Coordinates of C-alpha atoms and ligand atoms in Angstrom, one line a residue:
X22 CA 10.1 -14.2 -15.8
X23 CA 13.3 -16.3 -14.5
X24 CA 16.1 -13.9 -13.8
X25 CA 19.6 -14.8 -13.9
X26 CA 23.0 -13.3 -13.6
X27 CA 25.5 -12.5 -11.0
X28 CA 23.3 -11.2 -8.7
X29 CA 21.2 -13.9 -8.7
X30 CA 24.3 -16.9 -7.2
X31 CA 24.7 -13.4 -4.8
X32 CA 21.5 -13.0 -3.8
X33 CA 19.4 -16.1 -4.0
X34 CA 16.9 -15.7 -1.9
X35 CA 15.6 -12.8 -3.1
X36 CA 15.6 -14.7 -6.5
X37 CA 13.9 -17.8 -5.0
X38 CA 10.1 -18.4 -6.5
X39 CA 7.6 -17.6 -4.2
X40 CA 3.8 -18.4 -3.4
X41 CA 1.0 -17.0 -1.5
X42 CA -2.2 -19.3 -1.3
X43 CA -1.4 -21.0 -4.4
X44 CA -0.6 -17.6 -6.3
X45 CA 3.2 -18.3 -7.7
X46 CA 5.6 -15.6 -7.7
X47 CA 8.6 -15.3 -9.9
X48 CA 10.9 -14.3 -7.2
X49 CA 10.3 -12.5 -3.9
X50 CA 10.4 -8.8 -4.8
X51 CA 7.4 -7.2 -4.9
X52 CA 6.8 -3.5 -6.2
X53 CA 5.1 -1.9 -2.5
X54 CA 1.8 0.3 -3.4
X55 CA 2.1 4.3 -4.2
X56 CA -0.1 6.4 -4.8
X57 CA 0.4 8.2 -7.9
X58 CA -3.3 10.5 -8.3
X59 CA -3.1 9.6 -12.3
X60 CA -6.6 8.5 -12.8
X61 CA -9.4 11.0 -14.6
X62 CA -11.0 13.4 -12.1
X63 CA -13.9 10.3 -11.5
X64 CA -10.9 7.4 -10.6
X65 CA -11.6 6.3 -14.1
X66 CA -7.9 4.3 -14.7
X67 CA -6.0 5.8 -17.8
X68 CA -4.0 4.4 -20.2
X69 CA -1.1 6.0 -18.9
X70 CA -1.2 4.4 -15.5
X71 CA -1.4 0.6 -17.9
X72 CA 2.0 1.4 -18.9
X73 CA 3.1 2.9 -15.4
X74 CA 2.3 -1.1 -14.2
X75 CA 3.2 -2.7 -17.0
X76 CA 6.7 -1.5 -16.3
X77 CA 7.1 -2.9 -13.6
X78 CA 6.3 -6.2 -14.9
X79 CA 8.8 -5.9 -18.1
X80 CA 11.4 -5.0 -15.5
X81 CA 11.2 -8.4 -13.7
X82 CA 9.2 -8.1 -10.4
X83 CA 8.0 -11.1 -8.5
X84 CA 4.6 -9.1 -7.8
X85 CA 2.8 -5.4 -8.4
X86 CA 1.1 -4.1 -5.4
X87 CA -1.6 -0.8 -7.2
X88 CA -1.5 2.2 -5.3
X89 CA -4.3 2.7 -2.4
X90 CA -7.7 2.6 -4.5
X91 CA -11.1 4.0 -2.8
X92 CA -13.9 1.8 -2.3
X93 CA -17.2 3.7 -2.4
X94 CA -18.8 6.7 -3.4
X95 CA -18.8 8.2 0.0
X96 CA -15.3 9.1 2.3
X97 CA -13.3 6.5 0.9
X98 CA -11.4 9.0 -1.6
X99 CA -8.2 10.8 -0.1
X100 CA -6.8 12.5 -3.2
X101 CA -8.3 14.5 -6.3
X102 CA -7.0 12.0 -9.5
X103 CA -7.1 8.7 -7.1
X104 CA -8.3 5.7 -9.0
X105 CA -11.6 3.9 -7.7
X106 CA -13.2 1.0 -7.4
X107 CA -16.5 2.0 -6.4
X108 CA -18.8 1.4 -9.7
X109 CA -18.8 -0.6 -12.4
X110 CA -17.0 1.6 -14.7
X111 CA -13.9 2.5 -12.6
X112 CA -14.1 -1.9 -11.8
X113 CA -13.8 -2.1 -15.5
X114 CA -11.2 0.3 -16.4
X115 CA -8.5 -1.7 -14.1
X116 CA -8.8 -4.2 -16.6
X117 CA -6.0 -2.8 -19.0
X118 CA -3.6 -2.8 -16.0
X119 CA -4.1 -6.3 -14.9
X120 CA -3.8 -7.8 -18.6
X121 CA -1.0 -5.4 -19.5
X122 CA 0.9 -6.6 -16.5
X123 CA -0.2 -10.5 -16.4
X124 CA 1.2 -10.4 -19.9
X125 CA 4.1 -10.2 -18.8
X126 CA 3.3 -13.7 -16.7
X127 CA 3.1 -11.6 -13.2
X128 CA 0.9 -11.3 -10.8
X129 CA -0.7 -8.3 -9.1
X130 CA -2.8 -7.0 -6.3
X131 CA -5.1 -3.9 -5.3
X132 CA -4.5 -2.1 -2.2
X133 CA -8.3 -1.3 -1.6
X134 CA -8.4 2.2 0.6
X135 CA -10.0 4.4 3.0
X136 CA -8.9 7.5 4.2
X137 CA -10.8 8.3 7.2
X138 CA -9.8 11.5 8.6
X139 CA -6.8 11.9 6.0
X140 CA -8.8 13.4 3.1
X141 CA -7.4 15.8 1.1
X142 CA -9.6 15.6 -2.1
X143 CA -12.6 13.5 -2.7
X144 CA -14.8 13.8 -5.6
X145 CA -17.9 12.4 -3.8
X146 CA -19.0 14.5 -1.2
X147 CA -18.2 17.0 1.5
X148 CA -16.5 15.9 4.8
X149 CA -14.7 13.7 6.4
X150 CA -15.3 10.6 9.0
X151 CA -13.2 8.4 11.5
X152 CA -13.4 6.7 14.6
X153 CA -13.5 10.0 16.7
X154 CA -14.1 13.9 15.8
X155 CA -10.6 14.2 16.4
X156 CA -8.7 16.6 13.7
X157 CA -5.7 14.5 12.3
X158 CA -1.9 16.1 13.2
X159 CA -0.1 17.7 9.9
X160 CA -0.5 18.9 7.2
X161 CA -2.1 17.9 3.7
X162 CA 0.7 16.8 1.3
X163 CA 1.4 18.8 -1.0
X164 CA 2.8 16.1 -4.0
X165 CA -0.7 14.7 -4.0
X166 CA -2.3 17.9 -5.0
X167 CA -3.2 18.9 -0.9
X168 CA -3.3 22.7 -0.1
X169 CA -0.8 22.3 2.4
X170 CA -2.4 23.3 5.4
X171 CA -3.8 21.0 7.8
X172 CA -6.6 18.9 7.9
X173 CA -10.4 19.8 8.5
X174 CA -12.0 17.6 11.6
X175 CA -14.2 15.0 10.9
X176 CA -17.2 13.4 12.1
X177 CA -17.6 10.3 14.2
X178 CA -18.2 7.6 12.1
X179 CA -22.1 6.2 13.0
X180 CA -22.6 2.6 13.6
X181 CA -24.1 2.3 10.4
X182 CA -21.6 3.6 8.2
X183 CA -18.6 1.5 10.2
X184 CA -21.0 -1.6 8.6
X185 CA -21.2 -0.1 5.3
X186 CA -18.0 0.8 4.5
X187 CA -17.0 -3.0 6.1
X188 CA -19.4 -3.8 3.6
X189 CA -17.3 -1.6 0.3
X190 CA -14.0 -3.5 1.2
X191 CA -15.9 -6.6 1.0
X192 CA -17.5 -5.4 -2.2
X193 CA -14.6 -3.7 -3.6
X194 CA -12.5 -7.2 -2.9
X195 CA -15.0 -9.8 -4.9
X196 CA -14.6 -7.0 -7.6
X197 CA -11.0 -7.1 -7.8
X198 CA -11.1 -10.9 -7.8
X199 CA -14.0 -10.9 -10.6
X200 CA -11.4 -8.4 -12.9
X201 CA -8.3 -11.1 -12.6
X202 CA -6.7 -9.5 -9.8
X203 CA -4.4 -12.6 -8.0
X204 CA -4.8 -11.0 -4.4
X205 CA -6.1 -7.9 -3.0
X206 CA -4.4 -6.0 0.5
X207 CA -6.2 -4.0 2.9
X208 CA -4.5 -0.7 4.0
X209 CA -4.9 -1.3 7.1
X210 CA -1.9 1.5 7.8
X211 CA -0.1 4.6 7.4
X212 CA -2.9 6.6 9.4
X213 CA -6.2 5.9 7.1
X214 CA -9.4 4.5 8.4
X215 CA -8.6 1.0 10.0
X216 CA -5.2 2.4 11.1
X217 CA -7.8 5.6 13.2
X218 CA -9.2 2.9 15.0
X219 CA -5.8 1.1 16.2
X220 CA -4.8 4.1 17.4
X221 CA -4.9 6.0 20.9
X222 CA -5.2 9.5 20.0
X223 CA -7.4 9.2 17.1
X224 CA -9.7 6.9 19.1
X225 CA -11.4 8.1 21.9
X226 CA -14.5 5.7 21.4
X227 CA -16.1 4.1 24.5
X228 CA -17.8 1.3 23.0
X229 CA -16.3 -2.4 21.9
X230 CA -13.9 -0.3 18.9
X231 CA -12.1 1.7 21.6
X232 CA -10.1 1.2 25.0
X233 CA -7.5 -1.7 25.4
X234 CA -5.7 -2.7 22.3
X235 CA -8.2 -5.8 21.7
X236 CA -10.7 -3.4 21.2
X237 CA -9.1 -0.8 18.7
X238 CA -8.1 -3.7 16.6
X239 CA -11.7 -5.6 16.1
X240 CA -12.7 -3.0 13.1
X241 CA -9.8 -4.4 11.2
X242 CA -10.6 -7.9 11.9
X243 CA -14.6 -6.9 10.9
X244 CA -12.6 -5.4 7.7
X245 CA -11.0 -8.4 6.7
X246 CA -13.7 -11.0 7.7
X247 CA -15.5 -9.3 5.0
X248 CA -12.8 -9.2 2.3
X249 CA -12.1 -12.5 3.3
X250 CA -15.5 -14.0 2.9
X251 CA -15.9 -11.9 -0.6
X252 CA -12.8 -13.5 -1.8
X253 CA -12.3 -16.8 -0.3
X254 CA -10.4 -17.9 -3.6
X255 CA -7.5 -15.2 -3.9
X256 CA -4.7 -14.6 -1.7
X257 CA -6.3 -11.5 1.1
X258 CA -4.3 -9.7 3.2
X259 CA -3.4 -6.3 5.2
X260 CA -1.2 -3.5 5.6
X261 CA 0.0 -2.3 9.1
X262 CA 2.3 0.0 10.4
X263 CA 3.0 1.9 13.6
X264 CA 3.9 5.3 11.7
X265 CA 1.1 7.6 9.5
X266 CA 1.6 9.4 6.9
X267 CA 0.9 12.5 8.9
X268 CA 2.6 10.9 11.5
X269 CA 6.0 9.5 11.8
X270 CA 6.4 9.3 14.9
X271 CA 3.8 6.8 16.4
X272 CA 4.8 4.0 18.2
X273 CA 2.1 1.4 19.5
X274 CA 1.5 2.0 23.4
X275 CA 1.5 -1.5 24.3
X276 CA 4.6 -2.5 22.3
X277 CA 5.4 -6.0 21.5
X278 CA 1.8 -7.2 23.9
X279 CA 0.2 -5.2 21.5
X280 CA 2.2 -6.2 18.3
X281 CA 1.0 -9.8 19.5
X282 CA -3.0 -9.1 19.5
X283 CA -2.8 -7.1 16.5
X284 CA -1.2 -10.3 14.4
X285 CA -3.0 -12.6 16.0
X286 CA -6.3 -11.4 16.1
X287 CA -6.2 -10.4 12.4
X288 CA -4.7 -13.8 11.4
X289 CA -7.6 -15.6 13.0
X290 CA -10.0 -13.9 10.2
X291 CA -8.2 -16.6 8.0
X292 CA -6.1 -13.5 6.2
X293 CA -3.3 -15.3 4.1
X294 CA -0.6 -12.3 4.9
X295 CA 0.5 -9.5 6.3
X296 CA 2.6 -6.2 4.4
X297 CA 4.3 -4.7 7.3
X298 CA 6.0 -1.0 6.5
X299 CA 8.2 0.7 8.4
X300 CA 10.8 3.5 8.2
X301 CA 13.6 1.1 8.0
X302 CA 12.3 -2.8 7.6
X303 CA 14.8 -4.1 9.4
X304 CA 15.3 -2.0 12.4
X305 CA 14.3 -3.7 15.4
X306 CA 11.1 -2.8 17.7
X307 CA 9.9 -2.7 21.4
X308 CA 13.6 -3.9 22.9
X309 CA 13.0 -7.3 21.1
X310 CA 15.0 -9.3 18.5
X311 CA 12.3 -8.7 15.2
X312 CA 11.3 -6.2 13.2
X313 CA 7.7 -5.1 12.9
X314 CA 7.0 -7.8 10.2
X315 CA 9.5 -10.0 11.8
X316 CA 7.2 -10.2 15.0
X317 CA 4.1 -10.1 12.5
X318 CA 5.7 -13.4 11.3
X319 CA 6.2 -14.8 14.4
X320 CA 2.5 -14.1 15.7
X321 CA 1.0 -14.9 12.8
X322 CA 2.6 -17.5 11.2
X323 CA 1.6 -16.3 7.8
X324 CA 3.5 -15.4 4.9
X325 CA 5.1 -11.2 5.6
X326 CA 5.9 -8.3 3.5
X327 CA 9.2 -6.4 5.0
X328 CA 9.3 -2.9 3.8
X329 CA 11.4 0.4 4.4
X330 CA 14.3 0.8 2.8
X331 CA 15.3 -2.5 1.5
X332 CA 16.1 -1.1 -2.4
X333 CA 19.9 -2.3 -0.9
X334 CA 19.4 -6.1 -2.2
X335 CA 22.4 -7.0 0.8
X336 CA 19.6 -5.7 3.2
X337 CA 16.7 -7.4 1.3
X338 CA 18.5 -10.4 1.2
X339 CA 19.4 -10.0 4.5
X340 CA 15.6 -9.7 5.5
X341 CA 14.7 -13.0 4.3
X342 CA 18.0 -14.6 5.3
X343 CA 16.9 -13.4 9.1
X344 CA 13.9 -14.4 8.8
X345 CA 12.0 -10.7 9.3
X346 CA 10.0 -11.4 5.8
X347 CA 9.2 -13.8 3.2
X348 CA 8.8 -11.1 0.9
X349 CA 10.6 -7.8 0.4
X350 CA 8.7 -4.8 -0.3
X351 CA 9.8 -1.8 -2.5
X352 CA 8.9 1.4 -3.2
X353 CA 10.9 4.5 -3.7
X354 CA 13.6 2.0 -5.5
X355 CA 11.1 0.9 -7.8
X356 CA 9.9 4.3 -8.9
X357 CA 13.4 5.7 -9.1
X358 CA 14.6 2.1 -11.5
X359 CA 11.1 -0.3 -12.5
X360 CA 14.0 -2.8 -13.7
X361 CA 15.6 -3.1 -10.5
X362 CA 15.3 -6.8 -10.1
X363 CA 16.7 -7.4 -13.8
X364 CA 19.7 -4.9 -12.8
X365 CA 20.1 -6.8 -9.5
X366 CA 19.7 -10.0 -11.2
X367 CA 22.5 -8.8 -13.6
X368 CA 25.1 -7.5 -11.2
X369 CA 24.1 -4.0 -12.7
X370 CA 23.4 -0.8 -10.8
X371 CA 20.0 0.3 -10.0
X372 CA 19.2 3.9 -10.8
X373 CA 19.3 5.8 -7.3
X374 CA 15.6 7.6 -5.7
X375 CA 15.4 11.2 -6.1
X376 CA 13.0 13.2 -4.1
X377 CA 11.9 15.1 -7.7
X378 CA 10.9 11.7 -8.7
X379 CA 7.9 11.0 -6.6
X380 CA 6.3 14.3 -8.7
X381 CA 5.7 12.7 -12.6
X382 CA 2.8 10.9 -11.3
X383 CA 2.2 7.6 -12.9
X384 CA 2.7 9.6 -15.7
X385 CA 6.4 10.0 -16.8
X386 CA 8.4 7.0 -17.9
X387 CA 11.4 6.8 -15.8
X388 CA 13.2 4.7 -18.3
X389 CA 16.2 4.9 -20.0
X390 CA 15.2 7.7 -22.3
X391 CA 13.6 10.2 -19.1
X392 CA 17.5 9.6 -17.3
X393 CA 18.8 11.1 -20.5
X394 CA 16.8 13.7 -20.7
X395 CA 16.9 14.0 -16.8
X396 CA 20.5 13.3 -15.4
X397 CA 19.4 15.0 -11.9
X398 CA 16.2 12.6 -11.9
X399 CA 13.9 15.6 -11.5
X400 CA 12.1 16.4 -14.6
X401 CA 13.2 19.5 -16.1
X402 CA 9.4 20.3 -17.3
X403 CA 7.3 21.5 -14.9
X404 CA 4.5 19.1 -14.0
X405 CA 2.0 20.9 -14.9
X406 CA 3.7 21.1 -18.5
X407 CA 3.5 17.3 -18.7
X408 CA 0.5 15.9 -17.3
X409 CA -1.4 18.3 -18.1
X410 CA -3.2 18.5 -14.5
X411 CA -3.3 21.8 -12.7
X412 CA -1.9 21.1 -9.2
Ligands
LIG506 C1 5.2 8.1 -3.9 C2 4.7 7.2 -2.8 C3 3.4 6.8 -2.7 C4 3.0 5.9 -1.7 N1 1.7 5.5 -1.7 C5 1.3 4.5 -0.9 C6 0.0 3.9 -0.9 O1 -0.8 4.2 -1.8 N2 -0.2 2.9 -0.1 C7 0.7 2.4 0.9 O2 0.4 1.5 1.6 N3 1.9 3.0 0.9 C8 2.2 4.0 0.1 N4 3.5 4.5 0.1 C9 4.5 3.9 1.1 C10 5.4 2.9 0.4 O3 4.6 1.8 -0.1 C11 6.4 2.3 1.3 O4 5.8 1.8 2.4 C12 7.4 3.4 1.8 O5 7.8 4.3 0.7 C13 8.7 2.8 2.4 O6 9.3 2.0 1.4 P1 10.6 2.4 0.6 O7 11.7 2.7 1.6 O8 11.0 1.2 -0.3 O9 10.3 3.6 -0.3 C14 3.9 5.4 -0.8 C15 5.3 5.8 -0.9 C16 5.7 6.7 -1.9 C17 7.1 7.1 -2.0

């Protein structure tokens, strides 16, 4: 949808259409992937979770990223009531959510998923794998149904399995593009599988995956090599970040050297962009003058995602304006207000985030009706009440 309004002569470039590999986007916000552990116990998609995304689409996004979906039958899973993409039936029930949200004439992408070491429910089997046996810092989050304590230590990943599961992103990719999905993003971040490998103290590995930073990076280029050749006709790309979700304070070794190999390397699988999160998107990195996605723009030369905290549209704007994205990411604005860009457009005011939010699951409408009911934001119910899930 074409927005207009005050905002829009204030902000235009956040308002400008946008396009990735021939996939046209409305304008350049785009709603940034959460997790929201909605599905059925199996990672069957409910109805529910159609409405959650179609939402977003009614309130005027360029693009809706899904949450982090798992991609086999094996480790992939992370959280009990995480939707899959594994068989045919869990393929086939994401077709409500893309046709209730291209309905709305947007586009949207899955965020295919593994999560390595950070499991914390998985419906599959027992266990966890990652690059190395090493047992991942923190503790198991608590809002995604995790007991709260800290993680149990997993395996080394075999040889093997590294090619298999290279082989599920590939598989769960050509899926996504057979449902009508316009793109699909790797999560290649955050402190999951791909994002074990990058880094030093969950990979001790003395083969060709560990050591110098050209090493730790080549699973996520044999990652998206494969989602690349199962989806040469859709838009491909991959998440990276320095921080984890058990994690927020890691900062890449190597710095800006190894913010170059990363980009590059990746880029040369052919990828057509990069999502970059950070705490704050703009904040610059390693003593230079870019952001994270700013310098994955400059060694890429591919289309970028900014992220962290750019629900301010004078700090999205100003991303693009400075060149540190093409595309601004959102999350916790877009759960707390799914018409944010219609509000922006308008010159109105957003609704603000509140921590209580992040609890209703994909469940709870946020709309109009939930901020009468709920002036605080935090839903007077008990979850439990209204989802009917025990936590
Ligand atoms: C409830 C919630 C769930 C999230 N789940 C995911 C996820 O599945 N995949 C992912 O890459 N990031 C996930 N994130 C991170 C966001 O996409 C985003 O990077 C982060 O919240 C910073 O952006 P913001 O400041 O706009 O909220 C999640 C964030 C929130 C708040």
């Amino acid at each position: 949808m074409t927005l207009s309004g005050p905002g829009v002569d204030k902000h235009p470039h956040i308002f400008e259409a946008g396009e990735i590999k021939g996939v046209k986007l409305p304008n350049r916000s785009i709603v940034s992937p959460m997790t929201r552990t909605s599905a059925t116990e199996d990672g069957i998609v409910t109805d529910q979770m159609a409405e959650y995304y179609a939402r977003f689409a009614r309130g005027g996004w360029g693009m809706v990223m899904t949450e982090g979906v798992y991609i086999d039958l094996k480790y992939s899973q992370g959280y009990t009531f995480q939707p899959g993409i594994a068989t045919d039936e869990q393929a086939e029930s994401w077709r409500k959510v893309v046709d209730a949200v291209h309905a709305e004439g947007v586009p949207i992408f899955m965020q295919i998923f593994h999560c390595g070491a950070i499991n914390q429910g998985n419906n599959w089997v027992e266990g966890s794998i990652s690059a190395s046996a090493v047992t991942p810092v923190g503790e198991q989050i608590p809002r995604y149904r995790g007991a709260g304590t800290g993680f149990q230590t997993p395996r080394e990943i075999t040889r093997d399995e590294m090619a298999e599961v290279v082989e599920s992103f590939g598989a769960a990719a050509r899926r996504a593009a057979e449902l009508g999905f316009d793109g699909v993003e790797v999560h290649g971040a955050n402190g999951y599988l791909p994002d074990q490998f990058l880094t030093v103290h969950t990979n001790l590995r003395e083969d060709e995956y560990g050591g110098p930073i050209e090493n730790r990076v080549r699973y996520h280029c044999e990652v998206m090599q494969s989602v690349r050749d199962a989806a040469p006709d859709i838009p491909v790309g991959v998440r990276i970040s320095q921080t984890k979700v058990n994690d927020l304070t890691y900062v890449w070794p190597g710095g800006d050297d190894d913010a170059k190999v990363i980009f590059s390397s990746i880029a040369a699988t052919g990828i057509d962009f990069f999502d970059c999160s950070a705490h704050l998107g703009l904040d610059h990195v390693f003593g230079t003058d870019h952001s994270l996605s700013g310098l994955a723009r400059r060694y890429s030369g591919l289309p970028v995602f900014a992220n962290g905290k750019l629900h301010d549209p004078a700090l999205a704007e100003r991303a693009i304006i400075e060149e540190e994205g093409d595309f601004v990411a959102i999350a916790k604005g877009a759960l707390a207000d799914p018409e944010w860009p219609q509000k922006i457009a308008a010159g109105a005011e957003p609704h603000g985030f509140n921590p209580g939010m992040v609890m209703p699951f994909a469940t709870i409408d946020c709309n109009e009706a939930f901020w009468a009911e709920n002036p605080t934001g935090i839903p007077a119910a008990p979850i439990e009440a209204r989802d009917g899930v025990e936590s």
